[in-house]
Every structure is written in C-alpha cells, then in structure tokens.
Short mmCIF file of C-alpha atoms (C1' of nucleotides) in Angstrom, two decimals:
data_model
loop_
_atom_site.label_atom_id
_atom_site.label_comp_id
_atom_site.label_asym_id
_atom_site.label_seq_id
_atom_site.Cartn_x
_atom_site.Cartn_y
_atom_site.Cartn_z
CA MET A 9 170.90 113.32 -34.42
CA ALA A 10 168.52 112.18 -37.49
CA ALA A 11 165.69 111.45 -35.07
CA MET A 12 166.19 115.03 -33.19
CA GLY A 13 165.46 116.55 -36.78
CA PRO A 14 161.75 116.77 -36.83
CA GLU A 15 161.66 117.60 -33.18
CA ASN A 16 163.46 121.01 -33.63
CA GLY A 17 161.10 123.03 -34.54
CA ALA A 18 159.14 121.48 -31.44
CA GLY A 19 161.76 122.15 -28.87
CA SER A 20 160.41 125.56 -27.68
CA GLY A 21 159.21 123.90 -25.05
CA PRO A 22 159.26 125.65 -21.43
CA GLY A 23 162.55 123.97 -20.65
CA GLY A 24 163.83 125.28 -24.30
CA THR A 25 165.02 128.14 -22.69
CA ALA A 26 167.27 126.94 -20.39
CA ALA A 27 168.02 124.10 -22.76
CA HIS A 28 169.22 126.75 -25.28
CA ARG A 29 171.45 128.08 -22.97
CA ALA A 30 172.62 125.03 -22.07
CA GLY A 31 173.47 124.24 -25.27
CA ARG A 32 175.53 127.35 -25.63
CA GLN A 33 177.33 126.67 -23.28
CA GLY A 34 177.68 122.92 -24.85
CA GLY A 35 178.33 124.24 -28.09
CA ALA A 36 181.45 126.69 -26.42
CA SER A 37 182.46 123.87 -24.64
CA ALA A 38 182.80 121.60 -27.31
CA ALA A 39 184.84 124.45 -29.32
CA THR A 40 187.25 125.45 -25.89
CA HIS A 41 190.36 123.13 -26.23
CA SER A 42 191.72 123.55 -22.61
CA ASN A 43 190.40 121.13 -20.50
CA GLY A 44 190.55 122.70 -17.42
CA GLU A 45 188.23 125.47 -19.38
CA LEU A 46 186.60 122.53 -20.56
CA ARG A 47 185.49 120.93 -17.38
CA GLY A 48 184.60 124.58 -16.22
CA GLN A 49 181.89 124.67 -19.27
CA GLN A 50 180.67 121.28 -18.42
CA THR A 51 179.91 122.65 -14.85
CA LEU A 52 177.73 125.47 -16.38
CA VAL A 53 176.10 123.09 -18.64
CA GLN A 54 175.37 120.81 -15.32
CA THR A 55 174.02 123.75 -13.81
CA HIS A 56 171.73 124.80 -16.39
CA SER A 57 170.65 121.54 -17.18
CA CYS A 58 169.88 121.00 -13.37
CA VAL A 59 167.24 123.71 -13.62
CA GLN A 60 165.53 122.79 -17.29
CA PRO A 61 163.68 119.39 -16.38
CA ASP A 62 162.75 120.75 -13.19
CA LYS A 63 160.72 123.33 -15.33
CA ALA A 64 160.07 121.20 -18.20
CA LEU A 65 158.39 119.12 -15.33
CA GLY A 66 156.47 121.36 -14.11
CA HIS A 67 154.70 122.31 -17.42
CA HIS A 68 154.70 119.03 -19.39
CA PRO A 69 151.22 116.73 -18.51
CA ARG A 70 152.02 113.34 -17.59
CA THR A 71 150.48 111.38 -20.05
CA LYS A 72 150.70 108.02 -21.05
CA ALA A 73 153.74 106.32 -23.61
CA ALA A 74 152.69 109.56 -25.92
CA GLY A 75 153.78 111.53 -23.27
CA TRP A 76 157.13 110.32 -22.65
CA GLY A 77 158.30 109.98 -26.27
CA SER A 78 156.58 113.85 -26.02
CA PHE A 79 158.41 114.72 -23.49
CA ALA A 80 161.95 113.06 -24.13
CA ALA A 81 161.72 113.69 -27.54
CA PRO A 82 161.89 117.54 -26.85
CA LEU A 83 164.51 116.94 -23.71
CA GLN A 84 166.84 115.59 -26.69
CA SER A 85 166.09 117.91 -29.32
CA VAL A 86 166.27 121.19 -27.29
CA GLY A 87 170.00 120.53 -26.92
CA ALA A 88 170.61 119.34 -30.10
CA ALA A 89 168.71 122.30 -31.98
CA ALA A 90 170.34 124.62 -29.25
CA HIS A 91 173.38 123.50 -29.99
CA LEU A 92 173.01 123.11 -34.01
CA SER A 93 171.74 126.71 -33.51
CA ASN A 94 174.93 128.16 -31.99
CA VAL A 95 177.46 126.20 -34.44
CA PRO A 96 177.99 129.72 -36.27
CA THR A 97 178.96 131.42 -33.01
CA ARG A 98 181.50 128.77 -32.56
CA ALA A 99 182.38 128.86 -35.50
CA GLU A 100 182.85 132.52 -35.11
CA ALA A 101 185.19 131.90 -32.39
CA PRO A 102 189.20 133.11 -32.53
CA TYR A 103 190.42 129.92 -31.78
CA SER A 104 188.37 127.46 -33.40
CA PHE A 105 191.42 125.88 -35.69
CA ARG A 106 189.80 122.35 -36.41
CA SER A 107 189.18 120.62 -38.91
CA ALA A 108 185.60 120.03 -40.04
CA GLU A 109 184.88 116.84 -39.26
CA SER A 110 186.68 117.59 -35.70
CA VAL A 111 184.04 120.21 -35.47
CA GLU A 112 181.55 118.47 -36.61
CA MET A 113 182.21 115.33 -34.32
CA ASP A 114 182.05 118.23 -31.25
CA GLU A 115 179.17 119.26 -31.97
CA ILE A 116 177.60 116.26 -32.20
CA MET A 117 179.55 115.11 -28.69
CA ALA A 118 178.77 118.78 -27.09
CA ALA A 119 174.54 117.60 -28.24
CA MET A 120 175.02 114.43 -26.80
CA VAL A 121 176.73 115.55 -23.04
CA LEU A 122 174.35 118.35 -23.20
CA THR A 123 171.33 116.26 -23.90
CA SER A 124 172.31 113.67 -21.17
CA LEU A 125 172.93 116.09 -19.03
CA SER A 126 169.69 117.50 -19.19
CA CYS A 127 168.03 114.70 -18.73
CA SER A 128 169.53 113.29 -15.72
CA PRO A 129 168.15 115.70 -13.09
CA VAL A 130 164.52 114.29 -14.39
CA VAL A 131 165.26 111.49 -12.33
CA GLN A 132 165.58 113.09 -9.00
CA SER A 133 163.55 116.20 -9.49
CA PRO A 134 159.86 113.81 -9.89
CA PRO A 135 159.72 112.47 -6.92
CA GLN A 136 160.57 115.54 -5.20
CA THR A 137 157.98 117.60 -7.09
CA GLU A 138 155.40 115.28 -7.29
CA PRO A 139 155.20 112.87 -4.55
CA GLY A 140 152.14 111.17 -6.28
CA PRO A 141 153.19 107.64 -7.87
CA ALA A 142 152.14 108.53 -10.79
CA GLY A 143 154.27 111.05 -11.35
CA SER A 144 157.37 109.15 -9.98
CA CYS A 145 156.43 106.31 -12.34
CA SER A 146 155.84 108.50 -15.58
CA SER A 147 159.14 110.49 -15.03
CA VAL A 148 161.45 107.47 -14.73
CA ASP A 149 159.76 106.52 -17.80
CA MET A 150 159.74 109.49 -19.48
CA GLU A 151 163.64 110.66 -18.89
CA SER A 152 165.01 106.80 -19.53
CA GLY A 153 162.95 107.15 -22.95
CA GLY A 154 164.80 110.04 -23.81
CA GLY A 155 168.10 108.42 -22.95
CA GLU A 156 166.64 105.42 -25.63
CA LEU A 157 167.29 107.95 -28.35
CA SER A 158 171.35 108.22 -27.97
CA ASP A 159 171.95 105.09 -26.98
CA SER A 160 171.01 101.11 -27.33
CA GLY A 161 168.43 99.94 -26.55
CA SER A 162 166.13 99.99 -23.41
CA SER A 163 166.71 96.78 -21.56
CA GLY A 164 170.49 96.01 -22.47
CA TYR A 165 171.37 99.16 -20.83
CA TRP A 166 172.04 97.05 -17.45
CA SER A 167 173.32 93.72 -16.97
CA TRP A 168 172.20 92.33 -13.83
CA ASP A 169 170.51 88.93 -13.77
CA HIS A 170 166.93 89.48 -12.70
CA GLY A 171 166.93 85.85 -12.22
CA SER A 172 168.60 86.36 -9.49
CA VAL A 173 166.15 88.15 -7.54
CA SER A 174 166.30 87.71 -3.81
CA PRO A 175 163.71 89.59 -2.07
CA ALA A 176 166.27 91.66 0.04
CA PRO A 177 168.09 93.97 -1.98
CA SER A 178 171.79 93.11 -2.31
CA PRO A 179 174.37 96.23 -2.76
CA SER A 180 176.40 95.87 -5.59
CA VAL A 181 177.75 98.57 -7.30
CA THR A 182 180.27 96.89 -9.37
CA GLU A 183 177.19 95.81 -11.11
CA VAL A 184 177.61 98.81 -12.98
CA ASP A 185 180.76 98.39 -14.29
CA SER A 186 179.72 95.47 -15.83
CA SER A 187 176.63 96.63 -17.98
CA PRO A 188 178.26 96.89 -21.85
CA ASP A 189 176.04 100.02 -22.71
CA GLU A 190 174.70 102.05 -19.97
CA GLY A 191 174.56 104.92 -22.22
CA LEU A 192 172.52 107.74 -20.64
CA HIS A 193 171.75 106.13 -17.42
CA MET A 194 174.95 107.16 -16.04
CA GLU A 195 173.94 110.42 -16.52
CA LEU A 196 171.22 109.25 -14.15
CA GLU A 197 173.57 108.42 -12.09
CA GLN A 198 175.37 111.75 -12.35
CA GLY A 199 172.03 113.27 -11.78
CA GLY A 200 171.42 111.05 -8.72
CA GLU A 201 175.02 112.71 -7.59
CA LEU A 202 173.78 115.83 -7.75
CA THR A 203 170.54 115.76 -5.82
CA ALA A 204 170.16 112.82 -4.08
CA LYS A 205 172.64 112.65 -1.11
CA LYS A 206 172.28 109.75 1.09
CA PRO A 207 173.10 109.69 4.25
CA LYS A 208 176.29 107.29 4.73
CA SER A 209 177.72 105.72 2.32
CA SER A 210 181.17 105.28 0.70
CA LEU A 211 182.49 106.96 -2.34
CA ARG A 212 183.02 105.43 -5.80
CA CYS A 213 183.85 106.50 -8.82
CA VAL A 214 183.40 105.27 -12.37
CA TYR A 215 184.45 106.74 -15.71
CA ARG A 216 181.84 106.86 -18.60
CA CYS A 217 182.45 107.37 -21.86
CA LEU A 218 180.62 109.85 -23.39
CA TRP A 219 181.23 108.65 -27.02
CA PRO A 220 177.95 108.36 -28.89
CA SER A 221 176.48 105.09 -28.87
CA CYS A 222 179.06 104.04 -26.36
CA GLY A 223 178.84 104.57 -22.82
CA LYS A 224 181.47 102.67 -21.88
CA VAL A 225 182.29 102.72 -17.97
CA LEU A 226 185.35 102.05 -16.53
CA THR A 227 186.86 102.04 -12.91
CA SER A 228 190.02 103.91 -14.00
CA SER A 229 190.31 107.51 -15.48
CA VAL A 230 193.49 105.68 -17.03
CA GLY A 231 191.47 103.15 -18.58
CA ILE A 232 188.78 105.05 -20.07
CA LYS A 233 190.89 107.67 -21.43
CA ARG A 234 192.62 104.85 -23.03
CA HIS A 235 189.46 103.61 -24.11
CA ILE A 236 188.90 106.28 -25.42
CA ARG A 237 191.68 107.22 -27.33
CA VAL A 238 191.96 103.84 -28.99
CA MET A 239 188.31 103.38 -29.55
CA HIS A 240 187.03 106.53 -30.58
CA LEU A 241 189.65 109.10 -30.99
CA GLY A 242 192.12 107.18 -32.79
CA THR A 243 195.87 106.91 -32.67
CA GLY A 244 197.51 109.51 -32.21
CA SER A 245 197.21 113.64 -32.45
CA ASP A 246 197.95 115.07 -28.69
CA GLN A 247 194.45 116.86 -29.77
CA SER A 248 192.48 113.27 -29.41
CA GLN A 249 194.63 113.28 -26.75
CA ARG A 250 193.61 116.56 -25.32
CA GLU A 251 189.88 115.44 -25.99
CA GLU A 252 190.35 112.22 -23.62
CA ASP A 253 188.45 114.00 -20.83
CA PHE A 254 186.24 115.73 -22.49
CA TYR A 255 184.88 112.46 -24.07
CA TYR A 256 184.00 110.72 -20.34
CA THR A 257 182.61 111.25 -17.33
CA LYS A 258 183.60 111.11 -13.61
CA ILE A 259 180.69 109.51 -12.00
CA CYS A 260 181.20 109.21 -8.13
CA CYS A 261 178.95 106.20 -6.70
CA GLU A 262 177.74 106.42 -2.96
CA THR A 263 177.33 102.64 -2.16
CA MET A 264 175.45 103.20 0.59
CA GLU A 265 175.69 100.53 3.05
CA ALA A 266 172.69 98.25 2.84
CA ALA A 267 170.14 98.38 4.93
CA PRO A 268 168.73 95.21 6.13
CA ALA A 269 165.02 96.11 5.56
CA PRO A 270 164.76 99.39 2.90
CA GLY A 271 161.30 100.00 4.36
CA PRO A 272 159.55 103.37 3.96
CA ALA A 273 160.43 104.33 7.41
CA GLN A 274 163.26 106.10 6.11
CA GLN A 275 162.14 108.07 3.52
CA THR A 276 158.39 109.40 2.31
CA PRO A 277 156.81 107.87 0.11
CA GLY A 278 156.54 108.56 -3.52
CA GLN A 279 160.44 109.30 -3.06
CA ALA A 280 163.21 107.22 -3.67
CA PRO A 281 162.30 104.64 -1.98
CA PRO A 282 159.60 103.56 -4.19
CA GLY A 283 162.01 103.10 -7.18
CA LEU A 284 164.14 101.30 -4.54
CA LEU A 285 161.66 98.80 -3.62
CA SER A 286 160.14 98.50 -7.27
CA TRP A 287 163.33 97.68 -7.80
CA ALA A 288 163.87 95.15 -4.96
CA SER A 289 160.83 93.62 -6.82
CA CYS A 290 163.35 93.30 -9.59
CA GLY A 291 166.57 92.14 -7.63
CA SER A 292 168.13 95.15 -8.08
CA PRO A 293 171.06 96.27 -6.16
CA SER A 294 170.63 98.73 -3.49
CA GLY A 295 172.69 101.76 -3.27
CA SER A 296 172.38 105.43 -3.15
CA GLU A 297 172.98 105.87 -6.45
CA LEU A 298 171.77 102.34 -7.66
CA GLN A 299 167.73 103.73 -6.71
CA VAL A 300 168.40 106.21 -9.47
CA HIS A 301 168.91 103.38 -11.50
CA VAL A 302 166.30 101.39 -9.86
CA ALA A 303 163.79 104.05 -10.54
CA HIS A 304 164.73 103.54 -14.04
CA ARG A 305 164.84 99.24 -14.13
CA PRO A 306 161.13 99.22 -13.81
CA ARG A 307 161.15 100.77 -16.93
CA SER A 308 162.52 98.63 -18.75
CA ASN A 309 160.27 95.66 -17.57
CA SER A 310 157.26 97.43 -17.83
CA SER A 311 157.97 98.87 -21.03
CA SER A 312 156.42 96.34 -23.11
CA LEU A 313 153.60 97.11 -21.13
CA PRO A 314 150.61 98.54 -22.19
CA GLY A 315 149.57 102.02 -20.56
CA PRO A 316 150.40 103.68 -17.35
CA SER A 317 150.56 100.82 -15.72
CA ARG A 318 153.65 100.48 -13.88
CA PRO A 319 155.49 99.75 -10.49
CA CYS A 320 154.16 101.35 -7.46
CA PRO A 321 155.86 102.76 -4.58
CA LEU A 322 153.56 100.41 -2.75
CA SER A 323 155.64 97.35 -4.13
CA GLN A 324 156.95 96.44 -0.73
CA SER A 325 155.48 92.84 -1.22
CA ALA A 326 156.93 92.55 -4.25
CA PRO A 327 159.46 90.23 -2.82
CA SER A 328 157.07 87.71 -1.61
CA SER A 329 154.90 88.14 -4.84
CA PHE A 330 158.24 86.27 -6.16
CA TRP A 331 158.44 83.74 -4.28
CA GLN A 332 154.72 83.06 -4.19
CA ILE A 333 155.10 82.39 -7.94
CA HIS A 334 157.86 80.36 -7.73
CA THR A 335 156.41 78.37 -4.69
CA GLU A 336 152.48 78.20 -5.88
CA HIS A 337 153.04 75.28 -7.59
CA LEU A 338 155.93 73.47 -5.69
CA TYR A 339 153.21 70.74 -4.93
CA GLN A 340 152.68 69.69 -8.34
CA ALA A 341 156.17 70.69 -9.02
CA CYS A 342 154.78 72.45 -12.39
CA SER A 343 157.38 74.49 -14.18
CA PRO A 344 157.82 78.33 -12.40
CA VAL A 345 155.93 81.13 -14.07
CA GLN A 346 158.51 83.22 -15.53
CA VAL A 347 157.63 86.29 -14.22
CA SER A 348 158.22 89.04 -16.25
CA VAL A 349 156.56 91.52 -13.65
CA ALA A 350 153.42 92.52 -14.96
CA PRO A 351 152.63 95.19 -12.89
CA LYS A 352 148.90 95.29 -14.01
CA ASN A 353 146.71 97.26 -11.50
CA VAL A 354 149.95 97.63 -9.67
CA CYS A 355 149.50 101.10 -8.80
CA ASN A 356 145.60 100.80 -7.94
CA GLN A 357 145.90 97.82 -5.68
CA GLY A 358 149.37 97.56 -4.90
CA TRP A 359 151.68 94.48 -5.03
CA THR A 360 149.88 91.64 -4.32
CA PRO A 361 147.27 91.73 -6.58
CA THR A 362 150.13 90.97 -9.06
CA PRO A 363 151.21 87.54 -8.33
CA SER A 364 147.72 86.54 -8.57
CA ALA A 365 147.23 88.41 -12.21
CA SER A 366 150.04 87.22 -13.27
CA GLY A 367 150.79 84.09 -11.78
CA HIS A 368 147.10 82.82 -11.73
CA SER A 369 146.13 83.92 -14.70
CA ASN A 370 149.25 82.10 -16.16
CA THR A 371 148.83 78.88 -14.36
CA PRO A 372 146.14 77.24 -16.54
CA MET A 373 148.98 77.92 -19.18
CA VAL A 374 151.69 76.94 -17.74
CA LYS A 375 149.62 73.92 -15.91
CA PRO A 376 150.71 71.03 -17.64
CA ARG A 377 147.02 69.53 -17.93
CA CYS A 378 145.55 71.81 -20.48
CA ARG A 379 141.84 72.50 -19.69
CA SER A 380 139.76 75.29 -20.71
CA VAL A 381 139.24 78.47 -18.16
CA SER A 382 135.47 79.48 -17.60
CA VAL A 383 134.66 83.25 -17.21
CA GLY A 384 134.08 83.22 -13.73
CA GLU A 385 137.26 81.62 -12.87
CA GLN A 386 138.73 84.06 -14.61
CA TRP A 387 136.87 86.48 -12.69
CA LEU A 388 137.85 84.53 -9.49
CA GLN A 389 141.79 84.55 -10.49
CA GLN A 390 141.78 88.15 -11.66
CA ASN A 391 139.71 89.38 -8.45
CA ARG A 392 140.66 87.05 -5.59
CA LEU A 393 141.86 88.80 -2.75
CA GLN A 394 145.12 88.15 -1.50
CA PRO A 395 145.10 89.78 2.14
CA MET A 396 148.44 88.14 2.81
CA SER A 397 150.84 87.78 0.26
CA ALA A 398 152.19 84.46 0.61
CA SER A 399 155.86 83.90 1.63
CA PRO A 400 158.10 81.23 1.45
CA SER A 401 157.09 80.33 4.77
CA ARG A 402 154.04 79.27 3.39
CA THR A 403 154.98 76.14 1.79
CA HIS A 404 156.86 75.06 4.91
CA CYS A 405 153.94 76.59 7.55
CA SER A 406 151.39 73.80 7.89
CA PHE A 407 149.14 75.64 9.84
CA ARG A 408 145.31 75.47 8.22
CA LYS A 409 143.99 78.37 6.66
CA GLY A 410 140.67 79.86 7.14
CA ARG A 411 138.39 78.88 4.57
CA GLY A 412 136.62 81.95 4.19
CA GLU A 413 135.43 82.77 0.55
CA ALA A 414 137.69 80.56 -0.95
CA LYS A 415 136.57 79.19 -4.16
CA LYS A 416 138.40 76.03 -4.84
CA CYS A 417 138.15 73.65 -7.53
CA ARG A 418 135.17 71.80 -5.68
CA LYS A 419 132.88 74.72 -5.64
CA VAL A 420 133.78 76.00 -8.58
CA TYR A 421 133.22 72.79 -11.16
CA GLY A 422 131.09 70.65 -8.77
CA VAL A 423 131.41 67.10 -7.99
CA GLU A 424 129.89 66.26 -10.98
CA ARG A 425 132.74 67.83 -12.94
CA LYS A 426 135.50 66.62 -11.02
CA ASP A 427 137.68 65.63 -13.79
CA GLN A 428 137.94 69.42 -14.19
CA TRP A 429 139.49 69.88 -10.96
CA CYS A 430 142.77 70.59 -10.52
CA THR A 431 144.99 67.68 -9.58
CA ALA A 432 145.49 68.87 -6.15
CA CYS A 433 142.14 68.77 -5.30
CA ARG A 434 141.57 65.72 -6.97
CA TRP A 435 143.73 63.72 -4.89
CA LYS A 436 142.72 65.80 -1.66
CA LYS A 437 145.57 68.27 -1.79
CA ALA A 438 145.72 71.89 -1.28
CA CYS A 439 144.07 73.55 -4.39
CA GLN A 440 146.89 74.64 -6.30
CA ARG A 441 144.21 76.52 -8.69
CA PHE A 442 142.73 78.60 -6.52
CA PRO A 443 145.40 79.04 -3.61
CA ASP A 444 144.40 81.21 -1.15
"C1'" DG B 11 127.41 67.62 6.75
"C1'" DG B 12 130.12 69.78 3.29
"C1'" DT B 13 134.18 71.48 2.30
"C1'" DG B 14 139.66 71.46 2.39
"C1'" DC B 15 143.70 69.58 2.83
"C1'" DC B 16 147.31 67.26 5.38
"C1'" DG B 17 149.43 62.52 6.28
"C1'" DG B 18 150.80 58.73 4.80
"C1'" DG B 19 149.85 54.67 1.97
"C1'" DC B 20 150.09 52.48 -2.54
"C1'" DT B 21 151.77 52.01 -7.41
"C1'" DA C 11 155.97 61.07 -9.27
"C1'" DG C 12 151.51 60.20 -9.26
"C1'" DC C 13 147.58 58.32 -7.16
"C1'" DC C 14 144.60 57.57 -3.53
"C1'" DC C 15 142.16 57.97 0.91
"C1'" DG C 16 141.68 58.24 5.88
"C1'" DG C 17 141.33 61.38 8.91
"C1'" DC C 18 141.33 66.41 11.03
"C1'" DA C 19 139.62 71.16 11.03
"C1'" DC C 20 136.53 74.37 9.25
"C1'" DC C 21 132.82 76.06 8.30
#
DNA sequence: GGTGCCGGGCT
DNA sequence: AGCCCGGCACC
C-alpha cells in the first residue's frame, strides 16, 4: 500500500474511472458483513474489473520495462486510491460498527481484492485485442508486474521444477496447489476462468487466500477457511468467522485434457497458444487455466532480460532447443549449459536461434578448455543459422550432414592453429564448437 | 584434394 | 575417458 501512495495522483488513467467504480464497489463490500451480499458485491467488482483492463490496454502504449511498471502501478494504485477515496462513504454507512482496526483491515483487503481482480483480465485481453506477439508478451509482463506489488516476488510464485522440462507439456494442475505463494497469479487464473473457456475440461476448484502477502492456495474450502481463521483472523470472534468467505476466493481450474501436440492448429497465433508454447518450453503444465500461468511464466524467466526480448509465440521448437543444448556437448560430456531461457532475438527469429545464442555463445565458457574467442567466431556463433533445430535423435542418427557453409574449427583457425580447435575437431570427431 | 566426421583402436 | 587415425562421404 505504501508503494501505491505516490501513484495515487497518477492513477487517473483511462481505466481509472472503471477502477474507481470498482473501488467503490470494493469499499462497500468491505464494509458489508453479509456473506451473501459480499459475494454479490464481489461479482460486481469483477464485472467492473473485466472492463477496465481492456480500456487500459487500449490506451496504454506498450513500452519496455518502464511501460510495465507504469501500467501496472496505476492498476494497483487506482484501486487503492479509489478505495481510499471512498473510505468516508463507507464510513458513513449505517452499519459500519467495526473497530477502526477492523475497518482499516477491510480497506486493505478491499484494495487487495480490487487490485487483483482488476488485473486479472489483462491476461486474456491482450491476445484477443492485440494479436501481435509483442502485445501478448508485453501484456503478460505488465500485469504480472502488477501482481508483484502485492505479493512476494515474481519468480517464486510457482514452484514447479523448471529442471524437469519435458518437450511435451504434461498436464499437472495440481502444481498450482504446491506453490506456497501464488499471490496474484491466482487471480490471473481467475481471469482466465472468466474469458478463456477451453473446449473440454474437467473442473477443479482451489481456494486461494486473499490475505495480503499470503496467497495460500488450498483445495478445500474448509481448509482455506481454517487457514484464514487461524493464520489471519485470529481465534475466535464470530465476526472473523463470517469474514472467512471474504478472505479467500474460489478458483475453478479447468483441467484440459493434454493435447499430445499443442500445436498452433487449434488456435490462432498470438493468442493463448503462444503462451502455452513458450510455457511448454519451460516445462509447463498444460491446462486451460494454466495457460494463463503460461503467459506469465516466461516473464519470470525473462524478467532479468533487458528490454523487450521475451518469449514469443513462435516458440514451437523451444523444447528442441533445450534438447540441443543438452545434447550439444554429449560427445565430450561437457557439463550441460544451464539454460536460463535467454530469448535474445527470439521475437525476431523464432526459437531456433536461441539455443545457438545461449548454448554456443556459452560453449567456450563451459568447455573445460579455455580459449579466446575470436570476433569472427563470435559472429559465427551468433549468426549461425540452424535450419533444423537439433533434436535428441540427432545424436542417435549417424547420417552425415551436408557441409554447406558450416564453419568448423579447421576453417576458422586453420591447420596451423590446430591447438585452438575444439577437441572433437582435433580428434576428427564432429565439431562441437560449431555444430551444424 | 580438402574437409567433416564415423568407426574403431590404443593408452 | 582421452587420444589418435583409417576410411568414407561430401564439397
């Protein structure tokens, strides 16, 4: 909340009005003590928040990191500002008999809910409104950036193992439950639930704690109530028991049956599949709800990346990129490159260059034998085309590749500098420094 | 002929 | 595993 302060003034964006109205709703709901009425108010909040991000999306220019921040912050702040501005209104409510402390907490919670809910539809709207890859990517970062504000970090939301990457996405919705602090990402799921209806799915519901900086997700309503009661509301008062419903949200995850090949055939490029695909590159679970996460996952990976470079919808060969990186040095059994998904130039060239950029450029560093890398070699490494992304079968196949324009150590360094060749070349093996 | 590299042998 | 080389395919 403190971070929202400076933004309050600037929160009068295009979406500010809607958010403000949502804030009013949220404020009212916060003061309301009837659960049923609460739900009704929350529904209204959701309705408003569904509209608002679209507006905002349409008007906010997508820029780089500054863009995300500047967008996400207003989203957050708008709700908070709107809510705070409505405190007097709510205070005037005839049934505001709570203690000041309780009211304050309600305000916080209302702001939290509004903020999170207003952010959620952003996930889906970008692919729909802006089919461009940059749009889809940017929106992801943008909204997830907003999520960071009220939650603990960006990368720790999801606890699946990136190391267990498999080219084929495996359906595992249960991983949602395992994450200790999803935070707003669950709202993202919720947003996905609102708009992204997938064809066939089995419904599965989880319950997320809306308490600030908690975000605990449980699979049973009883459990989440107990969690809220014990962890947040404290023992006892019937009031707190009644408010349990307000401090958690039910999230129905539609577990879509795993498609063997999540290809672009089912959906148009630039929509959910991009996220799914790029997500698949990260070993993501596949699921209608999780596709929303997918849209975020790359952010966490690419958050450290400078600029607009981020996974793009074209990342269909991403899995194979991993494969290549891990099989690239099989001959000498070098330590596999820690793939930190560095989608440099990904948006421009698709996925295949990525492995070359990350894998090969890192190769000299990973190799046990240290040597200086010439400029020409660096250029080769960076610009080498990989018409066919290497697949695991590549190491098995013994067919001879055409030489083409491949530059090998012999060509690069010449026979006179044989000591600079890669080991494989010196051994008359397949060159590992400049693999095709 | 030069090159890339598979297959195999040697240490 | 590291090293070396014969031999083959490709250019």
